[in-house]
Coordinates of C-alpha atoms and ligand atoms in Angstrom, one line a residue:
M9 CA -68.0 -23.9 -0.8
S10 CA -65.0 -21.7 -0.5
F11 CA -61.4 -22.6 -1.3
A12 CA -59.8 -20.8 1.6
E13 CA -57.4 -23.6 2.2
D14 CA -56.0 -22.9 -1.3
L15 CA -55.5 -19.2 -0.7
D16 CA -51.7 -19.4 -0.1
Y17 CA -51.2 -21.6 -3.1
D18 CA -50.9 -18.7 -5.6
L19 CA -48.1 -17.2 -3.6
F20 CA -46.5 -20.6 -3.2
N21 CA -46.6 -21.2 -6.9
E22 CA -45.1 -17.7 -7.6
Y23 CA -42.1 -18.8 -5.4
I24 CA -41.8 -22.1 -7.3
N25 CA -41.6 -20.3 -10.6
G26 CA -39.5 -17.3 -9.6
F27 CA -36.3 -18.6 -11.1
M28 CA -37.8 -18.9 -14.5
I29 CA -38.4 -15.2 -14.7
S30 CA -34.7 -14.4 -13.9
K31 CA -33.6 -17.0 -16.5
V32 CA -35.8 -15.7 -19.2
M33 CA -34.4 -12.2 -18.8
F34 CA -30.8 -13.5 -18.6
T35 CA -31.3 -15.5 -21.8
A36 CA -32.9 -12.8 -23.8
C37 CA -30.0 -10.6 -22.8
E38 CA -27.4 -13.2 -23.7
L39 CA -29.0 -14.0 -27.1
G40 CA -28.8 -10.3 -27.9
V41 CA -32.6 -9.7 -28.2
F42 CA -32.5 -6.2 -26.6
D43 CA -29.3 -5.1 -28.5
L44 CA -30.9 -6.1 -31.8
L45 CA -34.2 -4.4 -31.1
E46 CA -32.4 -1.3 -29.9
S47 CA -30.7 -0.8 -33.2
E48 CA -33.4 -2.1 -35.5
G49 CA -36.7 -1.8 -33.6
F50 CA -40.1 -3.2 -34.7
L51 CA -39.1 -6.7 -35.9
T52 CA -41.2 -9.9 -36.2
F53 CA -40.2 -13.0 -34.3
D54 CA -39.0 -14.8 -37.5
V55 CA -36.7 -11.9 -38.5
I56 CA -35.4 -11.9 -34.9
A57 CA -34.8 -15.7 -35.0
E58 CA -32.9 -15.4 -38.3
R59 CA -30.8 -12.5 -37.1
L60 CA -29.9 -14.1 -33.8
G61 CA -29.5 -17.6 -35.3
T62 CA -32.2 -19.2 -33.0
N63 CA -35.1 -21.5 -33.5
S64 CA -38.2 -19.3 -34.4
Q65 CA -40.7 -21.0 -32.1
G66 CA -38.3 -20.8 -29.2
I67 CA -37.7 -17.1 -29.7
E68 CA -41.4 -16.3 -30.2
Q69 CA -42.1 -17.8 -26.7
L70 CA -39.2 -15.9 -25.2
L71 CA -40.3 -12.6 -26.8
D72 CA -43.9 -13.0 -25.6
I73 CA -42.8 -13.7 -22.0
C74 CA -40.6 -10.6 -22.2
A75 CA -43.7 -8.7 -23.4
T76 CA -45.7 -9.9 -20.4
L77 CA -42.7 -8.9 -18.1
K78 CA -42.9 -5.4 -19.6
L79 CA -39.4 -5.8 -21.2
L80 CA -40.8 -5.6 -24.7
N81 CA -43.7 -3.8 -26.3
V82 CA -45.7 -5.6 -29.0
E83 CA -47.5 -3.8 -31.8
M84 CA -49.8 -5.6 -34.4
K85 CA -49.3 -4.7 -38.0
K86 CA -51.2 -6.6 -40.7
E87 CA -51.8 -9.4 -38.2
K88 CA -48.1 -9.7 -37.5
A89 CA -46.6 -8.9 -34.1
L90 CA -43.8 -6.4 -34.1
Y91 CA -41.5 -6.3 -31.0
Q92 CA -39.8 -3.3 -29.6
N93 CA -37.8 -2.5 -26.4
T94 CA -39.7 -0.9 -23.5
K95 CA -38.0 2.0 -21.8
L96 CA -36.8 -0.4 -19.0
A97 CA -35.1 -2.7 -21.5
S98 CA -33.4 0.2 -23.4
L99 CA -32.1 1.7 -20.1
Y100 CA -30.9 -1.5 -18.3
L101 CA -30.7 -4.4 -20.7
T102 CA -28.9 -3.2 -23.8
K103 CA -25.1 -3.3 -23.8
S104 CA -24.7 0.4 -24.5
G105 CA -27.8 1.7 -22.6
P106 CA -27.2 4.8 -20.4
K107 CA -27.7 2.7 -17.2
T108 CA -26.8 -0.7 -18.6
Q109 CA -26.8 -3.7 -16.2
Y110 CA -25.7 -6.0 -18.9
N111 CA -22.5 -7.3 -17.4
M112 CA -24.2 -7.8 -14.0
L113 CA -26.9 -9.8 -15.6
L114 CA -24.3 -11.9 -17.4
Y115 CA -22.4 -12.4 -14.2
M116 CA -25.6 -13.4 -12.3
S117 CA -26.5 -15.8 -15.1
K118 CA -23.1 -17.5 -15.6
T119 CA -21.5 -17.4 -12.2
T120 CA -24.1 -16.7 -9.4
Y121 CA -26.9 -18.8 -10.9
S122 CA -24.4 -21.7 -11.4
C123 CA -23.2 -21.5 -7.8
W124 CA -26.7 -21.4 -6.5
N125 CA -27.3 -24.8 -8.1
H126 CA -25.3 -26.0 -5.1
L127 CA -27.1 -24.0 -2.4
T128 CA -28.0 -27.2 -0.6
E129 CA -24.3 -28.2 -0.3
A130 CA -23.3 -24.6 0.6
I131 CA -25.7 -24.7 3.6
R132 CA -24.6 -28.2 4.6
E133 CA -20.9 -27.3 4.5
G134 CA -21.1 -23.6 5.3
K135 CA -18.7 -22.7 2.4
N136 CA -18.7 -21.4 -1.1
Q137 CA -19.2 -23.6 -4.1
Y138 CA -16.5 -22.7 -6.6
M139 CA -15.0 -26.2 -6.4
R140 CA -18.3 -28.0 -7.1
T141 CA -19.5 -25.5 -9.7
F142 CA -16.3 -24.7 -11.7
G143 CA -13.7 -27.1 -10.3
I144 CA -11.7 -24.2 -8.8
P145 CA -10.1 -24.5 -5.4
S146 CA -11.6 -21.8 -3.1
D147 CA -8.8 -21.5 -0.6
D148 CA -7.9 -18.2 -2.2
L149 CA -11.1 -16.2 -2.8
F150 CA -9.3 -13.6 -5.1
E151 CA -8.2 -16.5 -7.4
A152 CA -11.7 -17.9 -7.5
I153 CA -13.5 -14.7 -8.2
Y154 CA -10.9 -13.4 -10.6
R155 CA -10.3 -16.8 -12.2
S156 CA -9.9 -15.4 -15.7
E157 CA -9.5 -12.1 -17.4
E158 CA -13.0 -12.4 -18.8
E159 CA -14.5 -13.2 -15.4
L160 CA -12.7 -10.3 -13.8
I161 CA -14.0 -7.9 -16.4
K162 CA -17.5 -9.2 -16.1
F163 CA -17.5 -8.9 -12.3
M164 CA -15.8 -5.5 -12.2
H165 CA -18.1 -4.0 -14.9
G166 CA -21.1 -5.6 -13.2
L167 CA -20.3 -4.1 -9.8
H168 CA -19.7 -0.7 -11.5
E169 CA -23.1 -1.0 -13.2
I170 CA -24.8 -1.4 -9.9
W171 CA -22.8 1.4 -8.4
S172 CA -23.7 3.8 -11.3
I173 CA -27.3 3.5 -10.1
N174 CA -27.0 3.1 -6.4
G175 CA -23.7 5.0 -5.6
R176 CA -25.2 8.5 -5.3
Y177 CA -27.6 7.5 -2.4
V178 CA -24.7 6.2 -0.4
I179 CA -22.3 9.0 -1.2
T180 CA -24.9 11.7 -0.1
A181 CA -25.9 9.8 3.1
F182 CA -23.2 11.7 5.1
D183 CA -21.5 15.1 4.8
L184 CA -18.0 14.0 3.5
S185 CA -16.7 17.6 2.9
S186 CA -14.3 17.3 5.9
F187 CA -12.4 14.5 4.1
P188 CA -10.3 16.1 1.3
L189 CA -8.3 13.0 0.3
I190 CA -10.4 9.8 -0.3
Y191 CA -9.1 6.4 -1.0
D192 CA -11.5 3.8 -2.5
L193 CA -10.2 0.3 -1.6
G194 CA -10.1 -2.4 -4.3
G195 CA -7.8 -5.0 -5.7
D196 CA -5.7 -7.1 -3.3
F197 CA -6.0 -4.9 -0.2
F198 CA -4.7 -7.6 2.1
R199 CA -1.3 -7.5 0.5
D200 CA -1.0 -4.0 -1.0
P201 CA 0.2 -1.3 1.4
I202 CA -2.5 1.1 2.5
P203 CA -1.7 4.8 1.7
E204 CA -2.5 7.6 4.1
A205 CA -5.9 9.3 3.4
D206 CA -8.6 11.2 5.2
L207 CA -11.4 8.8 4.3
Y208 CA -11.4 5.2 3.2
I209 CA -14.3 3.8 1.2
L210 CA -14.9 0.1 1.6
A211 CA -17.7 -0.6 -0.8
R212 CA -18.9 -4.2 -1.0
I213 CA -15.5 -5.4 0.5
L214 CA -16.3 -6.4 4.1
H215 CA -19.3 -8.6 3.1
D216 CA -16.9 -10.9 1.2
W217 CA -14.9 -11.8 4.3
A218 CA -15.2 -13.4 7.8
D219 CA -15.0 -11.2 10.9
N220 CA -11.3 -11.9 11.5
K221 CA -10.2 -10.8 8.0
C222 CA -12.4 -7.7 8.2
I223 CA -10.9 -6.8 11.6
Q224 CA -7.4 -7.3 10.2
L225 CA -8.1 -5.1 7.2
L226 CA -9.7 -2.4 9.3
K227 CA -6.8 -2.5 11.7
N228 CA -4.4 -1.9 8.8
I229 CA -6.5 1.1 7.7
H230 CA -6.6 2.4 11.3
H231 CA -2.8 2.1 11.4
A232 CA -2.3 4.0 8.1
C233 CA -4.3 7.2 9.0
R234 CA -4.3 10.0 11.5
P235 CA -6.8 10.5 14.3
G236 CA -10.0 11.9 12.8
C237 CA -9.7 10.0 9.6
G238 CA -12.8 8.0 8.6
V239 CA -14.1 4.8 7.0
L240 CA -17.2 4.7 4.9
V241 CA -18.5 1.2 4.7
V242 CA -21.0 0.6 1.9
E243 CA -23.0 -2.6 2.2
T244 CA -26.6 -3.7 2.4
L245 CA -27.6 -3.8 6.1
L246 CA -29.6 -6.6 7.6
A247 CA -32.3 -5.8 10.2
E248 CA -31.1 -6.4 13.8
D249 CA -33.2 -9.6 14.0
K250 CA -31.8 -10.6 10.6
R251 CA -35.4 -11.3 9.3
G252 CA -35.3 -8.7 6.6
P253 CA -35.1 -7.0 4.2
L254 CA -35.5 -9.9 1.8
T255 CA -32.9 -8.6 -0.7
S256 CA -30.3 -8.3 2.1
Q257 CA -31.2 -11.8 3.4
L258 CA -30.8 -13.2 -0.2
Y259 CA -27.5 -11.3 -0.7
S260 CA -26.2 -12.7 2.6
L261 CA -27.0 -16.2 1.4
N262 CA -25.2 -15.4 -1.9
M263 CA -22.1 -14.4 0.2
L264 CA -22.2 -17.9 1.6
V265 CA -22.5 -19.5 -1.8
Q266 CA -19.9 -17.2 -3.5
T267 CA -17.5 -15.8 -0.9
E268 CA -16.1 -16.2 2.7
G269 CA -18.5 -13.6 4.1
K270 CA -22.1 -12.6 4.9
E271 CA -24.2 -9.5 5.1
R272 CA -24.3 -8.0 8.6
T273 CA -26.5 -6.0 11.0
P274 CA -25.5 -2.4 12.1
T275 CA -24.6 -4.0 15.5
E276 CA -22.3 -6.5 13.8
Y277 CA -20.5 -3.7 11.8
H278 CA -20.3 -1.7 15.0
K279 CA -18.5 -4.6 16.7
I280 CA -15.9 -5.2 14.0
L281 CA -15.2 -1.5 13.6
T282 CA -14.8 -1.1 17.4
Q283 CA -12.5 -4.1 17.6
A284 CA -10.3 -2.4 15.0
G285 CA -10.2 0.8 17.0
F286 CA -12.7 3.0 15.2
Q287 CA -15.3 5.2 17.1
N288 CA -18.2 7.6 16.3
F289 CA -20.1 4.8 14.6
Q290 CA -23.1 6.1 12.5
F291 CA -25.2 4.4 10.0
K292 CA -27.8 5.5 7.4
K293 CA -30.3 3.3 5.7
T294 CA -30.8 4.6 2.2
G295 CA -33.9 2.6 1.2
K296 CA -31.9 1.4 -1.8
I297 CA -29.7 -1.7 -2.3
Y298 CA -26.7 -0.3 -0.4
D299 CA -26.6 1.5 3.0
A300 CA -23.8 3.6 4.5
I301 CA -21.8 3.4 7.7
L302 CA -19.3 6.1 8.9
A303 CA -16.8 5.7 11.7
R304 CA -13.7 7.6 12.7
K305 CA -10.3 6.9 14.2
Ligands
ASE427 C1 -19.6 -9.5 -4.3 C2 -20.6 -9.0 -5.0 C3 -21.4 -9.8 -5.7 C4 -19.3 -10.9 -4.3 C5 -20.1 -11.7 -5.1 C6 -21.2 -11.2 -5.8 C7 -22.6 -9.6 -6.6 C8 -23.0 -10.8 -7.1 N1 -22.1 -11.8 -6.6 O1 -18.8 -8.7 -3.5 C9 -23.2 -8.3 -6.9 C10 -24.3 -7.8 -6.1 N2 -24.8 -8.7 -5.2 C11 -24.5 -8.6 -3.9 C12 -24.8 -9.7 -3.1 O2 -23.9 -7.6 -3.5

């Protein structure tokens, strides 16, 4: 007898357990496992438990899962397991690693993960979940996202960490040599005056906002610059039928849970840019997290 009817069960079970993998990595990071091993290397679980002030059985389990996930290497010496960071952990998971994603992980763990606890309500209501998750009114998105100095720093550093890896693919997608003066929008761009520039970069800005706010901001930019000036929009692009790629779909749902926006298709970006007066719409898929769109006045 075959078990053909059980074939999809393995995949189904992987989906069920997916969140545990994220949470193991977040927790190892938060406890300081990778930072300790980066400076001291080759430690046993009981030494790690003592140094981090954790229960020793708990940390042993966490360390062994990290080893299975290729975040740690294990070497046996006199029948004792010695743990060490893999290359991946050294690069991305230590606070001072050359390509550290530490703040982004912390942000995903403390803020995003908490908000996703209310995914059901977000979908029922069609709005973000700051009130339910943190008791913060969400009528001003800036106030919710930047609700404390610590939160602001974690978020800003986190975005910068993603940019430090993915930025170059976006920046090389188009020849930008005809734009000598470039202005990278950030902060409270709805209230701050927009200076004149040749190119405006809107990286991970438009996905936070509904169409009407995006059009308002793009019109303000259109007003501030001369004909020929450009906007470079940096976002993850959804397929035209919105059925992929999975990362873009998940990020779009995250925008529902955490912001007032969504991820968009090239056609949707074309529409809001056109409504604000921009022309010569071009887009490039990079194959990485973020894609690039260029349009001109
Ligand atoms: C935002 C970016 C993020 C708003 C909320 C966010 C990230 C997590 N939560 O502009 C960083 C990367 N993820 C996405 C969806 O871009």
